[in-house]
Coordinates of C-alpha atoms in Angstrom, one line a residue:
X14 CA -51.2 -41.9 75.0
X15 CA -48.9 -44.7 75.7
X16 CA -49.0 -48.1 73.6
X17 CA -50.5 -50.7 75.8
X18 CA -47.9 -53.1 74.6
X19 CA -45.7 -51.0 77.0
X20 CA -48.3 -50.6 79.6
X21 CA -46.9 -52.1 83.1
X22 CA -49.8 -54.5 83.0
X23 CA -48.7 -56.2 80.2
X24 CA -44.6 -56.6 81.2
X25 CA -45.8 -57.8 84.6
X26 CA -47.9 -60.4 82.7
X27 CA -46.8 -64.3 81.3
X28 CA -45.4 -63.4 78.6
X29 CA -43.0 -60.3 79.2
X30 CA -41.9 -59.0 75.8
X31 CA -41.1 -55.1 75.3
X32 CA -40.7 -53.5 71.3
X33 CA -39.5 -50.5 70.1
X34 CA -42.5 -49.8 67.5
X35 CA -44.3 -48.4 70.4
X36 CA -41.4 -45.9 72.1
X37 CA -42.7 -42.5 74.0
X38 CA -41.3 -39.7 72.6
X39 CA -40.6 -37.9 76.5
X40 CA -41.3 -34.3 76.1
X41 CA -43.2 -34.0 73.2
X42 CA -46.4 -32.4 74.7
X43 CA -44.4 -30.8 77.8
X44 CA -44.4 -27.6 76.6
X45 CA -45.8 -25.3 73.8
X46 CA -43.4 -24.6 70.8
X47 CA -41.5 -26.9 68.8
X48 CA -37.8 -28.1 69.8
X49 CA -35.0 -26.1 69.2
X50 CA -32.0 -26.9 68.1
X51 CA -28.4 -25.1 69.5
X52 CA -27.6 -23.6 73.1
X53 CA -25.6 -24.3 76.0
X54 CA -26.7 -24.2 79.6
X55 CA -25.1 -24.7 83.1
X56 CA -26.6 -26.7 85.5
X57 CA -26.1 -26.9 89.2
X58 CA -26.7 -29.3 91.3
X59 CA -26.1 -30.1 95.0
X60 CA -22.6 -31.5 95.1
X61 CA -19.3 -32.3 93.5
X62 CA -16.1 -34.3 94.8
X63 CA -12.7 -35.4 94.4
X64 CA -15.1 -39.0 94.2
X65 CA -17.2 -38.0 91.4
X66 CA -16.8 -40.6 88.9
X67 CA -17.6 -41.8 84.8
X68 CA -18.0 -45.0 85.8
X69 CA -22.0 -46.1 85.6
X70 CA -21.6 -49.0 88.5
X71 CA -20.0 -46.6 91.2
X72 CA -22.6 -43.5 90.8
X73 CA -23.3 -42.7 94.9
X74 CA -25.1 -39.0 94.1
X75 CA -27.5 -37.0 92.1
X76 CA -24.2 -35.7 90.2
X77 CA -23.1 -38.7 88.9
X78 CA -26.7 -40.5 87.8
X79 CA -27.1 -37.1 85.9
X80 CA -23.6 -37.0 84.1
X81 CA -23.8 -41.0 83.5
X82 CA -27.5 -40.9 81.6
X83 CA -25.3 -37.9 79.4
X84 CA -22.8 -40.2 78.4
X85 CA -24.1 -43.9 78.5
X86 CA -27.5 -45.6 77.1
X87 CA -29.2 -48.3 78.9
X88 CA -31.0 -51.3 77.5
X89 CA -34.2 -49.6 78.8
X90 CA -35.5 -46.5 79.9
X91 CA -38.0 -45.1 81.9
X92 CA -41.3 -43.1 80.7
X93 CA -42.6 -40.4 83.0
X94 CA -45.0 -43.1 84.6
X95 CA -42.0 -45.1 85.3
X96 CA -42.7 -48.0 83.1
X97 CA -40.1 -49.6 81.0
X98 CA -39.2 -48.8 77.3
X99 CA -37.4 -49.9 74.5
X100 CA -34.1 -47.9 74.5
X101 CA -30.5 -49.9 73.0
X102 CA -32.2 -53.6 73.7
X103 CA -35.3 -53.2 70.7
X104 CA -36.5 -56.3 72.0
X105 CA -36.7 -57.9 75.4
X106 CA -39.1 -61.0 75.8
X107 CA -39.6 -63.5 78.8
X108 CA -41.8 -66.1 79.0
X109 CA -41.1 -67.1 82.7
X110 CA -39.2 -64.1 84.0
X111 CA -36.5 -65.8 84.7
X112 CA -34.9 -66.5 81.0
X113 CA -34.8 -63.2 79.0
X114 CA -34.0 -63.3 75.0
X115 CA -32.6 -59.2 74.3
X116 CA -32.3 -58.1 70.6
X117 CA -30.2 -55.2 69.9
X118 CA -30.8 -52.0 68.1
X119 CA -28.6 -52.1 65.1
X120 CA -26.3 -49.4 64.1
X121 CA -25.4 -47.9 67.4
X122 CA -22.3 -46.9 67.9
X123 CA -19.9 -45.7 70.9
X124 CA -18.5 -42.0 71.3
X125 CA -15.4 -43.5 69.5
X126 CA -17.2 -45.3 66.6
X127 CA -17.4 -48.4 67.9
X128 CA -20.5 -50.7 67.1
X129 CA -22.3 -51.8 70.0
X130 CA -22.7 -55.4 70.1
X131 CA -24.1 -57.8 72.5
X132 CA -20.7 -58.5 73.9
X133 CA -20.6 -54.8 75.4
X134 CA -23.8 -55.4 77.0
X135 CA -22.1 -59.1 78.8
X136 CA -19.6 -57.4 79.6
X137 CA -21.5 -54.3 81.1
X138 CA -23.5 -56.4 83.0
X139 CA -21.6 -59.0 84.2
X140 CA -19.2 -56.7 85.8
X141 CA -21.2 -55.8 88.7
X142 CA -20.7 -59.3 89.9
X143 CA -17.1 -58.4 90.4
X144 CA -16.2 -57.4 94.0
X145 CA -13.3 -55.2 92.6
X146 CA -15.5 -53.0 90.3
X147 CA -17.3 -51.9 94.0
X148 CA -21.0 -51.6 91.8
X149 CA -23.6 -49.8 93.7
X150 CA -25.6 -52.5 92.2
X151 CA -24.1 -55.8 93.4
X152 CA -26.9 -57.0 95.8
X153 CA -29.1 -56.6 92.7
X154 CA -26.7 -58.2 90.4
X155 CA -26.4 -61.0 92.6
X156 CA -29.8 -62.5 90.6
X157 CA -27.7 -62.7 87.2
X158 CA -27.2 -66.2 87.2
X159 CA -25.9 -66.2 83.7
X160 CA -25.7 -63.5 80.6
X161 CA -24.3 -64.6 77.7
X162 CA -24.3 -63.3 73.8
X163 CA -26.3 -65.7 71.4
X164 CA -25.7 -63.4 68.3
X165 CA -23.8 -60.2 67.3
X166 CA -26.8 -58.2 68.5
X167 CA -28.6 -60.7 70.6
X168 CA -27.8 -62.2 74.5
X169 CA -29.6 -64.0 76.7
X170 CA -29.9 -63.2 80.8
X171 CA -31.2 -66.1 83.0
X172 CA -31.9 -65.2 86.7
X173 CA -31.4 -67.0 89.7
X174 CA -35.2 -66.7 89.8
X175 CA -38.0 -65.1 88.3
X176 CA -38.6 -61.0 88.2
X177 CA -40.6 -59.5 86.5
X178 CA -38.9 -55.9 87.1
X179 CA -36.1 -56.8 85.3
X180 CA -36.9 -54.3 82.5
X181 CA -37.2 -51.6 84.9
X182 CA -34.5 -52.5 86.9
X183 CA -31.8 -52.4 83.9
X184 CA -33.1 -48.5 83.2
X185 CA -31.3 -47.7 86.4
X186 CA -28.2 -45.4 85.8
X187 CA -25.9 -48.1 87.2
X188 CA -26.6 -50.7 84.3
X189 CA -26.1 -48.3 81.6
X190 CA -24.0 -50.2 79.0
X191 CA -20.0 -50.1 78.6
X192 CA -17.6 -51.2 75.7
X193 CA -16.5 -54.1 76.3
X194 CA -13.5 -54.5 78.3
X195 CA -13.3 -50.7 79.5
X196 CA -11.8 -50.5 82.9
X197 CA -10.1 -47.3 82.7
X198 CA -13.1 -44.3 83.6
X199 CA -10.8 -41.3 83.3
X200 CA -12.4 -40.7 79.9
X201 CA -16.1 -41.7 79.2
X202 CA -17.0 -43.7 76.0
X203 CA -21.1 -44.4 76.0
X204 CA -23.5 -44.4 73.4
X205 CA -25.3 -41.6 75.1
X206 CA -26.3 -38.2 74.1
X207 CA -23.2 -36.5 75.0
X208 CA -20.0 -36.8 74.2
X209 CA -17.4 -36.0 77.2
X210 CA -15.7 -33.0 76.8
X211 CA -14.0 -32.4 80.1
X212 CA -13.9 -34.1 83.8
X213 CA -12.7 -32.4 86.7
X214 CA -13.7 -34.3 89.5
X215 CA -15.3 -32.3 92.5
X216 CA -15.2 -29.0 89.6
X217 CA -17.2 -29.4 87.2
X218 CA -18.0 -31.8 83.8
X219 CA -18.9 -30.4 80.3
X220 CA -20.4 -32.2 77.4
X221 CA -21.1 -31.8 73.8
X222 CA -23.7 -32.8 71.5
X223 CA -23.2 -36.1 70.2
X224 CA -23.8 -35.6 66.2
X225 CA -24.5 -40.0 66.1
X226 CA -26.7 -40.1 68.8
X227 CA -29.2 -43.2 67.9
X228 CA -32.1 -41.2 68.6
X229 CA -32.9 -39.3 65.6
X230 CA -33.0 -35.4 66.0
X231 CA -32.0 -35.8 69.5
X232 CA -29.9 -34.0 71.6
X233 CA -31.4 -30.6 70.9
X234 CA -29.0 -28.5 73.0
X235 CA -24.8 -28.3 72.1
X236 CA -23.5 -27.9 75.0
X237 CA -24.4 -28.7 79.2
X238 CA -21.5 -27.9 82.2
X239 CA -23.0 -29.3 85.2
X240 CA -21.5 -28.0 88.7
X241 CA -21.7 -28.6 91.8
X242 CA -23.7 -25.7 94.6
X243 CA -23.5 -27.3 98.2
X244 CA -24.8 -24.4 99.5
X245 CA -28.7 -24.4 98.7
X246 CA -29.2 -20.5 99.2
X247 CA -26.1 -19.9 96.9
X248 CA -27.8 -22.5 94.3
X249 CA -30.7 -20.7 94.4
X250 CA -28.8 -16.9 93.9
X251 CA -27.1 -18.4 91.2
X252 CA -30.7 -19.6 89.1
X253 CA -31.7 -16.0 89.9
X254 CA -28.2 -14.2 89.0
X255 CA -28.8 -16.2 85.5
X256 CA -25.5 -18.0 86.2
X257 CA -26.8 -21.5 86.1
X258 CA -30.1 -22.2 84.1
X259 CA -31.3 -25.2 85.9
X260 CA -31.1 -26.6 89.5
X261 CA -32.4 -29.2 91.9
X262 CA -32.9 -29.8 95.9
X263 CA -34.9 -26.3 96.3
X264 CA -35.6 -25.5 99.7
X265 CA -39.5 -25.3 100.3
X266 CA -38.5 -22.2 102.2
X267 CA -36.8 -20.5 98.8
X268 CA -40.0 -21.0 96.3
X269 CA -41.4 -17.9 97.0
X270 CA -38.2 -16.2 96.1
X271 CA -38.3 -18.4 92.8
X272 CA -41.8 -17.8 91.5
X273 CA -41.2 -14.0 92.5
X274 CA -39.5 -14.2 89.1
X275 CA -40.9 -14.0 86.3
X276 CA -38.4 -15.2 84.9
X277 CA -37.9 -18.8 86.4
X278 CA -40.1 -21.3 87.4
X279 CA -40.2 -24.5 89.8
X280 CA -40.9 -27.8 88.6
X281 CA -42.3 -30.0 91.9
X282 CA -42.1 -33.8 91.1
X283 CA -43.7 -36.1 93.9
X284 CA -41.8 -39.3 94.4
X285 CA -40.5 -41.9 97.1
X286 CA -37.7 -40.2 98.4
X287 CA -37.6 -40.1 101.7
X288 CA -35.6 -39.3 105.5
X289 CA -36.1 -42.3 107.8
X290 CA -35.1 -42.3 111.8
X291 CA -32.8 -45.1 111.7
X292 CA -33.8 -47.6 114.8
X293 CA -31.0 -50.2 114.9
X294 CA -32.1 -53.6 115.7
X295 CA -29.2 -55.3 116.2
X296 CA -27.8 -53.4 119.1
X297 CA -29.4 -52.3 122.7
X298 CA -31.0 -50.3 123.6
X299 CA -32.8 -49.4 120.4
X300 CA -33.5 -53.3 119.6
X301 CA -36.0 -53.3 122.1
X302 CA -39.7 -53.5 120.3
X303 CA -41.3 -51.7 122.4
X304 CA -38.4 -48.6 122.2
X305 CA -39.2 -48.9 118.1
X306 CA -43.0 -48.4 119.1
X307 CA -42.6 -45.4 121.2
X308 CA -40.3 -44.0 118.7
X309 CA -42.6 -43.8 115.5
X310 CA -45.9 -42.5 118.1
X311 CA -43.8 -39.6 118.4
X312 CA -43.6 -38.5 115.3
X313 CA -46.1 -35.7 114.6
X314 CA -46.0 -36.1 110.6
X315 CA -48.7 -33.6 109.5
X316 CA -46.1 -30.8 111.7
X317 CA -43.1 -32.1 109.5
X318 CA -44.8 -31.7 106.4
X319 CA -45.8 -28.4 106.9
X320 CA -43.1 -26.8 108.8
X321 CA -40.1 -28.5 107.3
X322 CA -41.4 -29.2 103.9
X323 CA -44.2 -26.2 103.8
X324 CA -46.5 -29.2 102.2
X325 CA -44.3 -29.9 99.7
X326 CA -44.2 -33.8 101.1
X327 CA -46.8 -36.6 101.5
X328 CA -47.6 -38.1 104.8
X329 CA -46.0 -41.8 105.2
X330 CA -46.7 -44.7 107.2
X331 CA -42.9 -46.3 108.3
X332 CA -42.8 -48.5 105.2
X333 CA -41.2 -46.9 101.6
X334 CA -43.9 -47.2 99.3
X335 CA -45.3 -44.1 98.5
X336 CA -49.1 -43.5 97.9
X337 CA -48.5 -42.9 94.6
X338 CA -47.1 -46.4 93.9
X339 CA -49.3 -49.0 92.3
X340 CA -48.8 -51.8 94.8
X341 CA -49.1 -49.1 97.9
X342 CA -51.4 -50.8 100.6
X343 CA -54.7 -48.6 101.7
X344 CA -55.9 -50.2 104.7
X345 CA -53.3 -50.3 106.7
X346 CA -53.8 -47.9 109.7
X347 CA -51.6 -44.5 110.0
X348 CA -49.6 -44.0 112.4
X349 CA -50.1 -41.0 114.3
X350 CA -48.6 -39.0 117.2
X351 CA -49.5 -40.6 120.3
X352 CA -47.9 -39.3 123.3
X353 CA -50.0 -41.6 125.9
X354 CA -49.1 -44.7 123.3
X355 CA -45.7 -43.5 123.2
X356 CA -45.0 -43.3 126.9
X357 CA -46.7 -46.6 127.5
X358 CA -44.4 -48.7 125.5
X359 CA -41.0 -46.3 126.1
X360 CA -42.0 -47.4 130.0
X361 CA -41.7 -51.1 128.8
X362 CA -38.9 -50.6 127.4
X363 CA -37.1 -50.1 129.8
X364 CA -35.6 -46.9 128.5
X365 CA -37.1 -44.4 130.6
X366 CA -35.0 -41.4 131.6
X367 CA -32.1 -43.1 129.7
X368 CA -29.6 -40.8 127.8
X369 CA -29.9 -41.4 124.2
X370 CA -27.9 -39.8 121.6
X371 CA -29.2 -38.9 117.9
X372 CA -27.0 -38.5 115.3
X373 CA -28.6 -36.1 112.7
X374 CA -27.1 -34.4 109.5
X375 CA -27.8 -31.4 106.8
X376 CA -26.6 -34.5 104.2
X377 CA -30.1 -36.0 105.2
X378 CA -32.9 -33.8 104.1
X379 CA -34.9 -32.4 106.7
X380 CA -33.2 -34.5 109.8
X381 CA -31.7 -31.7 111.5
X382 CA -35.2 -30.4 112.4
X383 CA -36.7 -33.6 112.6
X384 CA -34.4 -34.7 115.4
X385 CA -35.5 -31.3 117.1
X386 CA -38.8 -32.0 116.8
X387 CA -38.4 -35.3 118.0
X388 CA -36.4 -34.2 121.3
X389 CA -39.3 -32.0 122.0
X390 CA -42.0 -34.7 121.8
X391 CA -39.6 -37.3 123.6
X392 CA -39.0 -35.1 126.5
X393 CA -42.6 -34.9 126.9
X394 CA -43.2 -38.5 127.7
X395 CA -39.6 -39.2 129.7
X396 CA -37.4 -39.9 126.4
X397 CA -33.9 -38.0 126.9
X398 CA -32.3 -37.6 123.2
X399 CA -29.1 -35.9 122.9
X400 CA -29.0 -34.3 119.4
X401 CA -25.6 -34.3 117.4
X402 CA -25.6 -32.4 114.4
X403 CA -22.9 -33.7 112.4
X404 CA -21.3 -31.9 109.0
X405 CA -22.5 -33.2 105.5
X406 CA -19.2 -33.6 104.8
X407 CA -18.5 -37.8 105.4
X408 CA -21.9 -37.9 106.9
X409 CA -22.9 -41.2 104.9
X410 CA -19.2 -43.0 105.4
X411 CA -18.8 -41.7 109.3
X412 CA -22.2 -41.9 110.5
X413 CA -24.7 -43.4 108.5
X414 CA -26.1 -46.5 109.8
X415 CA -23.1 -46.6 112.4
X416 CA -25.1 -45.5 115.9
X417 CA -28.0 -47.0 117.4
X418 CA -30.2 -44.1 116.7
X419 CA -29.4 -41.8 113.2
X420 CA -31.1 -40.8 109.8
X421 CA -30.9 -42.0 106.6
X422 CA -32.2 -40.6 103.1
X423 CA -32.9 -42.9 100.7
X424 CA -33.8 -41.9 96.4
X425 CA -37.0 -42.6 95.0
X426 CA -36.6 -46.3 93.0
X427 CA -38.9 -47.4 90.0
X428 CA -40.2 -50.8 91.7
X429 CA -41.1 -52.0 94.8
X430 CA -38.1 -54.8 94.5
X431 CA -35.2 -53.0 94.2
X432 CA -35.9 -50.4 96.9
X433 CA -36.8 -53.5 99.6
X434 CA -34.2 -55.5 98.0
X435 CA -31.6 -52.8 98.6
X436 CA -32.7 -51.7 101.6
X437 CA -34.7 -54.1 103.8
X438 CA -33.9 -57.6 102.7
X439 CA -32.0 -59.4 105.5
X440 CA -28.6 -59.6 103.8
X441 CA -28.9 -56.2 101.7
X442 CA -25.5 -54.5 102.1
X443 CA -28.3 -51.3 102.8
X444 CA -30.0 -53.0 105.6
X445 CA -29.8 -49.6 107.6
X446 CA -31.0 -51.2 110.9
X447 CA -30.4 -54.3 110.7
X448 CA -33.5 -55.4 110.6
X449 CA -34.0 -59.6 110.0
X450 CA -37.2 -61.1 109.1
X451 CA -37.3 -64.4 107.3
X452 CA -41.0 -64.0 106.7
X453 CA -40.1 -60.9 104.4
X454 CA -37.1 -62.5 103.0
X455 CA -39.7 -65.0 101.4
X456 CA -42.5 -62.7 100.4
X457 CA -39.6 -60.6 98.5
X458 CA -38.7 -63.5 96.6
X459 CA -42.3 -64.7 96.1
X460 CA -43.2 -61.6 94.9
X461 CA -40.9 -61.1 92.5
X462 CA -41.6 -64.5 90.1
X463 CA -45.6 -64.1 90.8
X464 CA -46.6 -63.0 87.1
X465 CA -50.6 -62.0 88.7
X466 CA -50.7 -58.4 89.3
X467 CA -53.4 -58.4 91.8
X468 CA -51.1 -61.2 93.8
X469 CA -48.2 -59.3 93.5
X470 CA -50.0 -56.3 95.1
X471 CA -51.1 -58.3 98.1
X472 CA -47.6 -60.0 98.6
X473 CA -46.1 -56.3 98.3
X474 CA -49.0 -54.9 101.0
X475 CA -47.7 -57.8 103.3
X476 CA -44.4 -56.8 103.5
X477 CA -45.3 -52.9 103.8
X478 CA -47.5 -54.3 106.9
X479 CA -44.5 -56.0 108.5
X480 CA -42.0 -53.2 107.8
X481 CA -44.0 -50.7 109.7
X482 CA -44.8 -52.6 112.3
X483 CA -41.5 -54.4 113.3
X484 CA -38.4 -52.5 111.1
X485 CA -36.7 -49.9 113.1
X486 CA -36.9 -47.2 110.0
X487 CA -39.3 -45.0 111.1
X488 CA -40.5 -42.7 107.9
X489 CA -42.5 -39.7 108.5
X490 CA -43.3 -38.0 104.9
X491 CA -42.0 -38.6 101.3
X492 CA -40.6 -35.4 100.0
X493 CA -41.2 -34.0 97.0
X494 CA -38.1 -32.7 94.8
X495 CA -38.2 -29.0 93.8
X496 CA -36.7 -28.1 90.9
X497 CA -35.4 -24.3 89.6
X498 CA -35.5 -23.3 86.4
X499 CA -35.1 -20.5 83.8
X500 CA -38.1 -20.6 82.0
X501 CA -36.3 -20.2 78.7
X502 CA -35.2 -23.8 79.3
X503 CA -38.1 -25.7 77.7
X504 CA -39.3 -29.3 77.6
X505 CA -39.4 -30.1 81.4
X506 CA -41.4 -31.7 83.3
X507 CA -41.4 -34.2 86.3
X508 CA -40.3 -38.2 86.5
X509 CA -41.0 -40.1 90.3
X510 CA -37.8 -40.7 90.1
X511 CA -35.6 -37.5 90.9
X512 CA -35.3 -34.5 90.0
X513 CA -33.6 -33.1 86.7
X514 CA -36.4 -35.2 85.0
X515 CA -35.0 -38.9 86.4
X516 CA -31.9 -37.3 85.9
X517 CA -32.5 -37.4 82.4
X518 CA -33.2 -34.6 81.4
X519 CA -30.0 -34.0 78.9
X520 CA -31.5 -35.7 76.1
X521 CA -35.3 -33.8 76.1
X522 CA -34.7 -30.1 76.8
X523 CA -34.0 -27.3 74.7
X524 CA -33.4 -23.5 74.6
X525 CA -35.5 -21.0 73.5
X526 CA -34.2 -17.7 74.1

């Protein structure tokens, strides 16, 4: 049962505060048995590179968000519902949203023995202001208007304007809190779970148990390598071979071969993450409306879901928020595969019989096939697509968001803010097709300071109506992570997230066998 001084209700309310008397205690009822202490287990995930990094801010894949939450702590954390808790701030209160007073946890300290102190936490996150650090998390810092330490365990953050997400926001991976002053990310130094025992970018990382971790009893295991398996079939031979204990991005198409064992099990976790058709609307042709119309009638999502995804997806409706999400809008009407529809506005267009290339790439889940299913249904109504399959390899810095028709893949995000923020707002550095609606720009502002949860919903189903109807990212299904596991690998279980538990899962699992 969660404390209702934690519940989402509440930190959306007036009066935001958040306190550490009421903390979850992740994992405790996941599975039967008590934890375990000792072990060491090797976890693969889908990639490693020579750009694998220990710095928090510049975390760009699955790898990194799971090696940072080893290392580093944040101020807050996320509970299996995705609401915010307590984690190294005991205290965060807000009467406006837009001034926040943060109380420390007291006798922290860092992988060296340094005390954390409210100046680490400045410093942590103040730094994704700088251009030079390159933070994943700029566009979001951009609403720090000042942070500054009021005590040797308490600072102060004022916004730029009021959000009541900010608790949830600072869980992210990217915030997690830095000594002061570090700049220099060969070696890690957090106050997470793990100390760093060797980094070998694009190889593999190992960690050991940190004996001073501030959660009492916790880590339970000793020792975690996490590697890298591109190849999803090879991943999936290595979980059976018992060479790795634990790995992510399962293939719909390899659970059978998983649950054959009895040995291993798969963990699915539902969430927002999603592959979006990419319409750009700042270049011809795709700018024209009636083109971005005839582009989401042909997709035939129930088809996707079961033949890519063998139901292991949830239809979608063009717009990110996922059914599961508390603010996701019911009445708006689904989109469905309309090939009369589809033809009608493609002949407005002015598109017709026009040569179209579609950029598509194994590094976005599930587009390879989508663009062939798309071809299909296009050639049916007079739309000529030209499918280029393009490596993984530099698919995101070559490609992504750099022709007029491509796909993008985007990872679940705990509130609606940050994943329009980052994506959809006019001047987002994400704006994948540069899509520009001032109407939106104010609703996302709007919503963000309006402390009435049933307001907040209705701005939120606003801008899910005008992303579907007038953004050129056309999203067919959210797809739900898959997870292997060796079933000796206890305390498991799924966070909307990602996969690995949030990427968390370090600090909550433990070995019995």
């Amino acid at each position: 049962m969660s404390d209702p001084l934690f519940s989402r209700r509440d930190l959306l309310g007036s009066g935001v505060a958040m306190s550490a008397s009421g903390i979850m205690l992740p994992g405790a009822a996941a599975s039967a048995g008590r934890p375990r202490k000792g072990g060491r287990i090797r976890v693969a995930s889908t990639s490693t590179s020579t750009a694998d990094t220990l710095d928090p801010a510049k975390g760009a894949l699955n790898t990194d968000y799971v090696r940072h939450f080893m290392l580093y702590s944040g101020l807050t954390e996320l509970d299996r519902a995705l609401n915010p808790r307590p984690a190294l701030a005991e205290t965060m209160v807000s009467r406006d949203q837009m001034l926040w007073h943060v109380r420390l946890r007291k006798g922290v300290t860092f992988h060296n023995g340094k005390s954390l102190t409210s100046a680490d936490v400045v410093f942590s996150l103040l730094r994704h202001k700088d251009p030079r650090v390159g933070s994943k998390m700029a566009d979001i810092a951009r609403q720090f208007a000042q942070i500054k330490a009021t005590g040797p365990l308490e600072l102060q953050i004022r916004l730029v304007g009021p959000n009541a997400d900010l608790p949830a926001i600072l869980a992210q991976s990217h915030f997690l809190i830095v000594a002061e002053g570090q700049r220099d990310f060969r070696a890690a130094n957090g106050t997470g779970p793990f100390a760093l025992a060797q980094f070998r970018p694009g190889i593999r990382t190992l960690v050991r148990r940190n004996p001073n971790f501030w959660k009492p009893g916790k880590p339970y295991l000793d020792e975690i390598e996490l590697i890298g398996i591109p190849d999803e079939v090879s991943r999936v031979n290595a979980l059976l071979s018992g060479d790795v204990h634990l790995i992510n991005a399962v293939n719909p198409r390899s659970t059978r071969r998983i649950l054959a064992s009895p040995a291993h099990g798969i963990i699915e976790t539902k969430s927002g993450l999603y592959t979006n058709l990419i319409i750009r609307q700042d270049r011809l042709p795709t700018s024209n409306p009636h083109f971005n119309a005839a582009i989401k009638y042909l997709l035939d999502r129930p088809l996707i879901n079961r033949a890519l995804f063998r139901n292991y997806a949830t239809i979608a409706n063009d717009h990110p928020i996922p059914p599961s999400h508390p603010y996701f809008r019911t009445d708006l009407p689904q989109t469905k595969l309309d090939l009369d529809r589809a033809k009608w506005h493609l002949q407005r267009s002015g598109i017709a019989g026009m040569r179209l290339p579609l950029y598509a790439s194994p590094a976005a889940e599930g587009s390879v096939d989508m663009a062939s299913v798309l071809q299909e249904y296009g050639s049916r109504v007079g739309l000529n697509l030209a499918v280029n399959r393009v490596p993984a390899d530099g698919y995101w810095s070559t490609h992504w968001m750099k022709h007029p028709l491509g796909f993008g893949n985007s990872n679940p995000r705990p509130t609606a803010d940050m994943i329009f923020s980052l994506f959809y707002k006019s001047d987002a550095t994400w704006n994948e097709s540069g899509w520009q609606n001032p109407r939106f720009d104010r609703l996302l502002l709007e919503a963000r300071g309006e402390s009435d949860q049933a307001k907040r919903k209705q701005l939120y189903g606003e801008m899910q109506g005008l992303v579907r109807q007038y953004c050129g990212s056309a999203i067919p299904v959210f797809i739900s992570l898959l997870d292997g596991h060796d079933r000796r690998l206890k305390g498991l279980y799924p966070v909307p997230l990602g996969g690995f538990m949030g990427y968390t899962f370090a600090e909550h699992v433990w070995w019995d066998g």
